[in-house]
CSV table of C-alpha atoms in Angstrom, one decimal:
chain,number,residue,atom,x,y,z
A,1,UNK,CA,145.8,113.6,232.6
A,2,UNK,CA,148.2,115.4,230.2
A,3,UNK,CA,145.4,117.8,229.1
A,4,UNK,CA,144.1,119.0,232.7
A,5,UNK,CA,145.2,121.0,235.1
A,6,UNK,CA,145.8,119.6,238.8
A,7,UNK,CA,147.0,121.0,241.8
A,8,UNK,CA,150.6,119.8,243.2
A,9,UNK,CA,148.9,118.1,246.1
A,10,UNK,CA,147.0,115.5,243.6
A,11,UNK,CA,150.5,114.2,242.3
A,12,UNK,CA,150.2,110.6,244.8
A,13,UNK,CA,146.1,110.6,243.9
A,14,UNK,CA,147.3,110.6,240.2
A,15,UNK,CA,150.4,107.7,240.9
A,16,UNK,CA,148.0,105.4,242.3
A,17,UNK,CA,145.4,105.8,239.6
A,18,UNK,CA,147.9,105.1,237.2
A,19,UNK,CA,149.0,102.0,239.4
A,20,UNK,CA,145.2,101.0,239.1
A,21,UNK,CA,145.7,100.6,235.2
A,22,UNK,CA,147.3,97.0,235.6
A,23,UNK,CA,145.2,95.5,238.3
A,24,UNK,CA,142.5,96.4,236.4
A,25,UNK,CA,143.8,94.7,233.0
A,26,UNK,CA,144.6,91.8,235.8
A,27,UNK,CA,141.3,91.4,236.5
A,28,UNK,CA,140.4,90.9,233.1
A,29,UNK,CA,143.1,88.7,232.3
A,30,UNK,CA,141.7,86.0,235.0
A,31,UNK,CA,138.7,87.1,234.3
A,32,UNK,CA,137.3,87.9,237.8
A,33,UNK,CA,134.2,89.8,236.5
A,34,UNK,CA,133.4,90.9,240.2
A,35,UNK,CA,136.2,92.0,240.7
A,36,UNK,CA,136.4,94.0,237.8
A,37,UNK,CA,133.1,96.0,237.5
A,38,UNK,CA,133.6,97.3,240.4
A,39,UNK,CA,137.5,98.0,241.6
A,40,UNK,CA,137.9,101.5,239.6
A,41,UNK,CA,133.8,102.6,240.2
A,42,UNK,CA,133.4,101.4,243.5
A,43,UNK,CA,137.1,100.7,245.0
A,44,UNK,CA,139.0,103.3,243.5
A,45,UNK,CA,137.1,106.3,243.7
A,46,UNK,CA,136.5,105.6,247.8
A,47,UNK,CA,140.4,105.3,247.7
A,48,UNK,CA,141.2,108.2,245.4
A,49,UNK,CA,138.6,110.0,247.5
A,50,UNK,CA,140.3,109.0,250.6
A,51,UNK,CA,144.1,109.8,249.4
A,52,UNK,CA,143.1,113.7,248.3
A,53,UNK,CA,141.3,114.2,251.4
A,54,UNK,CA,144.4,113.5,253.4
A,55,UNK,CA,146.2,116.0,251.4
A,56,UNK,CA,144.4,118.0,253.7
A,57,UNK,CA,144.3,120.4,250.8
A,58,UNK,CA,140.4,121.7,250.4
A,59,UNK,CA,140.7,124.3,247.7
A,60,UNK,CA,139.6,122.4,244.3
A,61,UNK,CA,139.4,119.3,245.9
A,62,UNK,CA,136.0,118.6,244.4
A,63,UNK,CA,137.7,119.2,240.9
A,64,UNK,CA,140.3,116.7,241.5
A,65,UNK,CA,138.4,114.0,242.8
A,66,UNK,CA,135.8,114.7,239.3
A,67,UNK,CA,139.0,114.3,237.1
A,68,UNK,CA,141.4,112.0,238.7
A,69,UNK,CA,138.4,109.3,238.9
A,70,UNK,CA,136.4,110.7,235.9
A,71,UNK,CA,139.0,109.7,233.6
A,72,UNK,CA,140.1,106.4,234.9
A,73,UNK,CA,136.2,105.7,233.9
A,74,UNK,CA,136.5,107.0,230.8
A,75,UNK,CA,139.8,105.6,229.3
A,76,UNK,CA,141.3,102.5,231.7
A,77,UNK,CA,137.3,101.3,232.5
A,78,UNK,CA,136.2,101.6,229.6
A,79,UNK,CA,138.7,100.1,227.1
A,80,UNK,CA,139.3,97.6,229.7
A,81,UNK,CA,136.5,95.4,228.5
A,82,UNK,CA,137.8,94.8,225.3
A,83,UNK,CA,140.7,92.7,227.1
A,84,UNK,CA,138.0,90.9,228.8
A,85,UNK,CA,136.5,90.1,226.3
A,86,UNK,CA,139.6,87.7,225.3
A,87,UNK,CA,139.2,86.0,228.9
A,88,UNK,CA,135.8,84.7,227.7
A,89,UNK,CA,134.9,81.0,227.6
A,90,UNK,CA,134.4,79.1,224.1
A,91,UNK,CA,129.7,78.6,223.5
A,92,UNK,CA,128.5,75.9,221.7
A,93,UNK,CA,128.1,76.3,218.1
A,94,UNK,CA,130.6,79.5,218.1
A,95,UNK,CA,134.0,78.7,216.6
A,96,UNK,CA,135.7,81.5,216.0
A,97,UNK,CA,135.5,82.4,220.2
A,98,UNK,CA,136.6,85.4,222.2
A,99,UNK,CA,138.8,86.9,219.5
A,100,UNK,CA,135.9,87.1,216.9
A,101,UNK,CA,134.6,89.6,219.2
A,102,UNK,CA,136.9,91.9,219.6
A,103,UNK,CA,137.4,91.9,215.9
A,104,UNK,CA,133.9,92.5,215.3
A,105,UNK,CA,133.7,95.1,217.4
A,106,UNK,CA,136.8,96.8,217.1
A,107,UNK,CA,136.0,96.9,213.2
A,108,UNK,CA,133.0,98.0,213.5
A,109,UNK,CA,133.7,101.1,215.6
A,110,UNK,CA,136.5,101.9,213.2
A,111,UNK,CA,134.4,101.5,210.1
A,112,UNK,CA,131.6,103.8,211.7
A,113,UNK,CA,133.9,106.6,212.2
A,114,UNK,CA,135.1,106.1,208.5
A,115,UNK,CA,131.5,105.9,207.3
A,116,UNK,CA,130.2,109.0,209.4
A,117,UNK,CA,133.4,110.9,208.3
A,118,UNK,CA,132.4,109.8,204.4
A,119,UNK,CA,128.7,110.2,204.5
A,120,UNK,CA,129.3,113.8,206.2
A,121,UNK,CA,131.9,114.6,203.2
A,122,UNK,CA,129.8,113.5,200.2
A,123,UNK,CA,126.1,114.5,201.5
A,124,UNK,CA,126.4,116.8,204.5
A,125,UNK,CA,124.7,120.0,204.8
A,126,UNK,CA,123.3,120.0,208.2
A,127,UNK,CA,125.3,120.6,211.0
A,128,UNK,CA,124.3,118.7,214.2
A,129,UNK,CA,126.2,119.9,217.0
A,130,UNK,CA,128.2,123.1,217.9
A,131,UNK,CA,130.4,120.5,220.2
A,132,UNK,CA,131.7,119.2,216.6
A,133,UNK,CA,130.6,122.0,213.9
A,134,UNK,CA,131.9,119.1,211.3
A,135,UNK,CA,129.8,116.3,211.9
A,136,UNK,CA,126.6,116.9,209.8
A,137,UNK,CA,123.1,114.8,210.4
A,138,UNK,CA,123.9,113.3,206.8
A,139,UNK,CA,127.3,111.8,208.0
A,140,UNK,CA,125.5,110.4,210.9
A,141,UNK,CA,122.5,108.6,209.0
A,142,UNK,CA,124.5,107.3,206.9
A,143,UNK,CA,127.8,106.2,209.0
A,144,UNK,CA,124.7,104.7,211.3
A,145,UNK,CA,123.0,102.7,208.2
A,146,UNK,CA,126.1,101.1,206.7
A,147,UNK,CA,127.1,100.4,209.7
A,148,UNK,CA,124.3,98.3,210.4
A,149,UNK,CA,124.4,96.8,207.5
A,150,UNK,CA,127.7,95.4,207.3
A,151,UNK,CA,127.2,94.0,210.7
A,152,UNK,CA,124.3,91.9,209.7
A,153,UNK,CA,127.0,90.2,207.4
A,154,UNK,CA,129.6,89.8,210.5
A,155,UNK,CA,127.4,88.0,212.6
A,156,UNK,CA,129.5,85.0,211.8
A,157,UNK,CA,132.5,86.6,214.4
A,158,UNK,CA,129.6,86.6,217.1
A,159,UNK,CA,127.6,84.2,218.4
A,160,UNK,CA,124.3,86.2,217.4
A,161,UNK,CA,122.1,85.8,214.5
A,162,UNK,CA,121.6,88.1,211.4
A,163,UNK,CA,119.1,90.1,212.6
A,164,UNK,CA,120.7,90.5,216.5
A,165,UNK,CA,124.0,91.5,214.7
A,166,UNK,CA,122.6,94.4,213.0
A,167,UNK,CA,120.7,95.5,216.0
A,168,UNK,CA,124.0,95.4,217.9
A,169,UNK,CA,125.8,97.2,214.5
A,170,UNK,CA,123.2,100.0,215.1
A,171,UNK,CA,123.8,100.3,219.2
A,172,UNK,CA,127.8,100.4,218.1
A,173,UNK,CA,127.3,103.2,215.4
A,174,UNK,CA,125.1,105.2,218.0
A,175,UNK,CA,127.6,104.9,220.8
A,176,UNK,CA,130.2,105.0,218.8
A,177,UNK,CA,128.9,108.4,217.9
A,178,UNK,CA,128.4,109.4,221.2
A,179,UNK,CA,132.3,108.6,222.5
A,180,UNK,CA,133.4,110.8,220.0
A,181,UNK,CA,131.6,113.9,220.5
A,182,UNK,CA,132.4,113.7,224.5
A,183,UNK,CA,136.0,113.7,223.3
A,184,UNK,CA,135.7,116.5,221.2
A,185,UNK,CA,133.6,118.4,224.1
A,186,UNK,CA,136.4,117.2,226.1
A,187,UNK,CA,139.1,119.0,223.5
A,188,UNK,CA,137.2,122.4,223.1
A,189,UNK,CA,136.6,122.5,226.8
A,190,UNK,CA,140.8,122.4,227.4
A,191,UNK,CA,141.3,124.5,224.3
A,192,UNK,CA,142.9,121.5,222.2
A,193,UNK,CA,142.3,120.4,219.1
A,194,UNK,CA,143.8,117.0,219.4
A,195,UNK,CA,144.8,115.1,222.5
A,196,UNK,CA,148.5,114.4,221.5
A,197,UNK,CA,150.5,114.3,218.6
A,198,UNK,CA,151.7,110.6,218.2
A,199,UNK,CA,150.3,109.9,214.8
A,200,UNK,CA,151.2,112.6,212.4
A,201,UNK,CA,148.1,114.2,210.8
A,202,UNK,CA,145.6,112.2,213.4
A,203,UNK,CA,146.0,113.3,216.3
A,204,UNK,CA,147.2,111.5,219.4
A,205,UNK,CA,146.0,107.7,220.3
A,206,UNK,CA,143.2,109.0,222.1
A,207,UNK,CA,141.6,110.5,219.0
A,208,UNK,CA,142.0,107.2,217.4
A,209,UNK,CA,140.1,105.1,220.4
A,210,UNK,CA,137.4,107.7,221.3
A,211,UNK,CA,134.9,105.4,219.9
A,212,UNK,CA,136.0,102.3,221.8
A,213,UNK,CA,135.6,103.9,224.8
A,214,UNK,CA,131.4,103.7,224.9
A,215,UNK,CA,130.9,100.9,222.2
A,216,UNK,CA,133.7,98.3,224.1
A,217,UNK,CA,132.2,98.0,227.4
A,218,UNK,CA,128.4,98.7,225.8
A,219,UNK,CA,129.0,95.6,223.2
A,220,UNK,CA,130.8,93.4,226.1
A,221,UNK,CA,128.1,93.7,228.7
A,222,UNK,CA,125.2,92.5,226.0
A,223,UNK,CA,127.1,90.1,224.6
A,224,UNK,CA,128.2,88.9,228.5
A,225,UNK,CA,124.2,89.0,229.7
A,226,UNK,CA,122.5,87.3,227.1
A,227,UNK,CA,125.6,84.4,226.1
A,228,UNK,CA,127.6,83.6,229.2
């Protein structure tokens, strides 16, 4: 919210979506999956909607609804399901449970970035996108193959096999991809090159989980379909 510019009338709109942040890391904790796919989608935007409107304030109103709920979806939703995933039940024949999966995940994101950022260093030459002039098609075919790779070999944190790992290590790199460029659209759009400055050299914490935001709740909704 730091980054965007709201009117004065959106200050309560903003307090309550900020007061939605813990019921919906409640949710996960019990793990009341209803609940919890659809209280910030369904339940907060009606209410959020409902709250600016009585502002009785119509000039930009449309914006600040688009933000305000816009980027509850796109940081609280979305990084929500990696604390779901810890309110998971134990599967027969999978030891390691709930916390292998947020491992694996978490890892792979992170080593994707590193891999794309590597790749893109040592072989690139073609850009790919004006949205990120430094991310190269190199960086991306390669970040997305080792990627892959290694997760055929961490299909032990998961209850999948070799073969569904890898599949699942390429959907990661891919949207992993994808969360990073929308926050770098989201940066040049607002004129910023990082979203804060709380690590020195890297940006602020939003630049670090950019990723997460598209691979935790794509990883935990396979993984929740096919296994429990």
């Amino acid at each position: 919210y730091s980054l965007m510019d709201f009117r004065s009338v959106d200050r309560r709109a903003i307090f309550w979506a900020l007061v939605s942040i813990p019921v919906q890391f409640y949710l996960a904790f019990i793990g009341w999956y209803g609940a919890f796919i659809i209280f910030i989608p369904v339940v907060m935007f009606l209410f959020l909607s409902t709250t600016l409107v009585l502002s009785q304030e119509t000039d930009g109103i449309t914006q600040s609804i688009a933000k305000i709920h816009w980027s509850l979806m796109l940081t609280v939703f979305g990084l929500s399901h990696l604390a779901y995933l810890l309110s998971l039940g134990d599967l027969d024949g999978f030891s390691v449970g709930p916390k292998g999966l947020i491992l694996y995940v978490v890892v792979l994101t992170e080593i994707n970035d590193i891999l794309q950022f590597t790749s893109g260093k040592i072989f690139g030459k073609r850009g790919l996108t004006r949205v990120s002039p430094n991310k190269t098609l190199e960086g991306l075919i390669g970040g997305v193959l080792l990627t892959t790779i290694i997760a055929y070999f961490l299909n032990f944190l998961t209850p999948m096999s070799g073969i569904e790992s890898a599949l699942m290590g390429l959907i990661i790199a891919l949207s992993g991809f994808a969360g990073d460029l929308l926050m770098s659209a989201i940066k040049r759009d607002f004129g910023k090159k990082d979203t804060g400055s709380t690590i020195p050299g890297h940006g602020g914490i939003l630049d670090r989980v950019d990723s997460l935001i598209f691979t935790a709740p794509i990883f935990f909704h396979i993984i929740y379909y096919i296994y429990y």
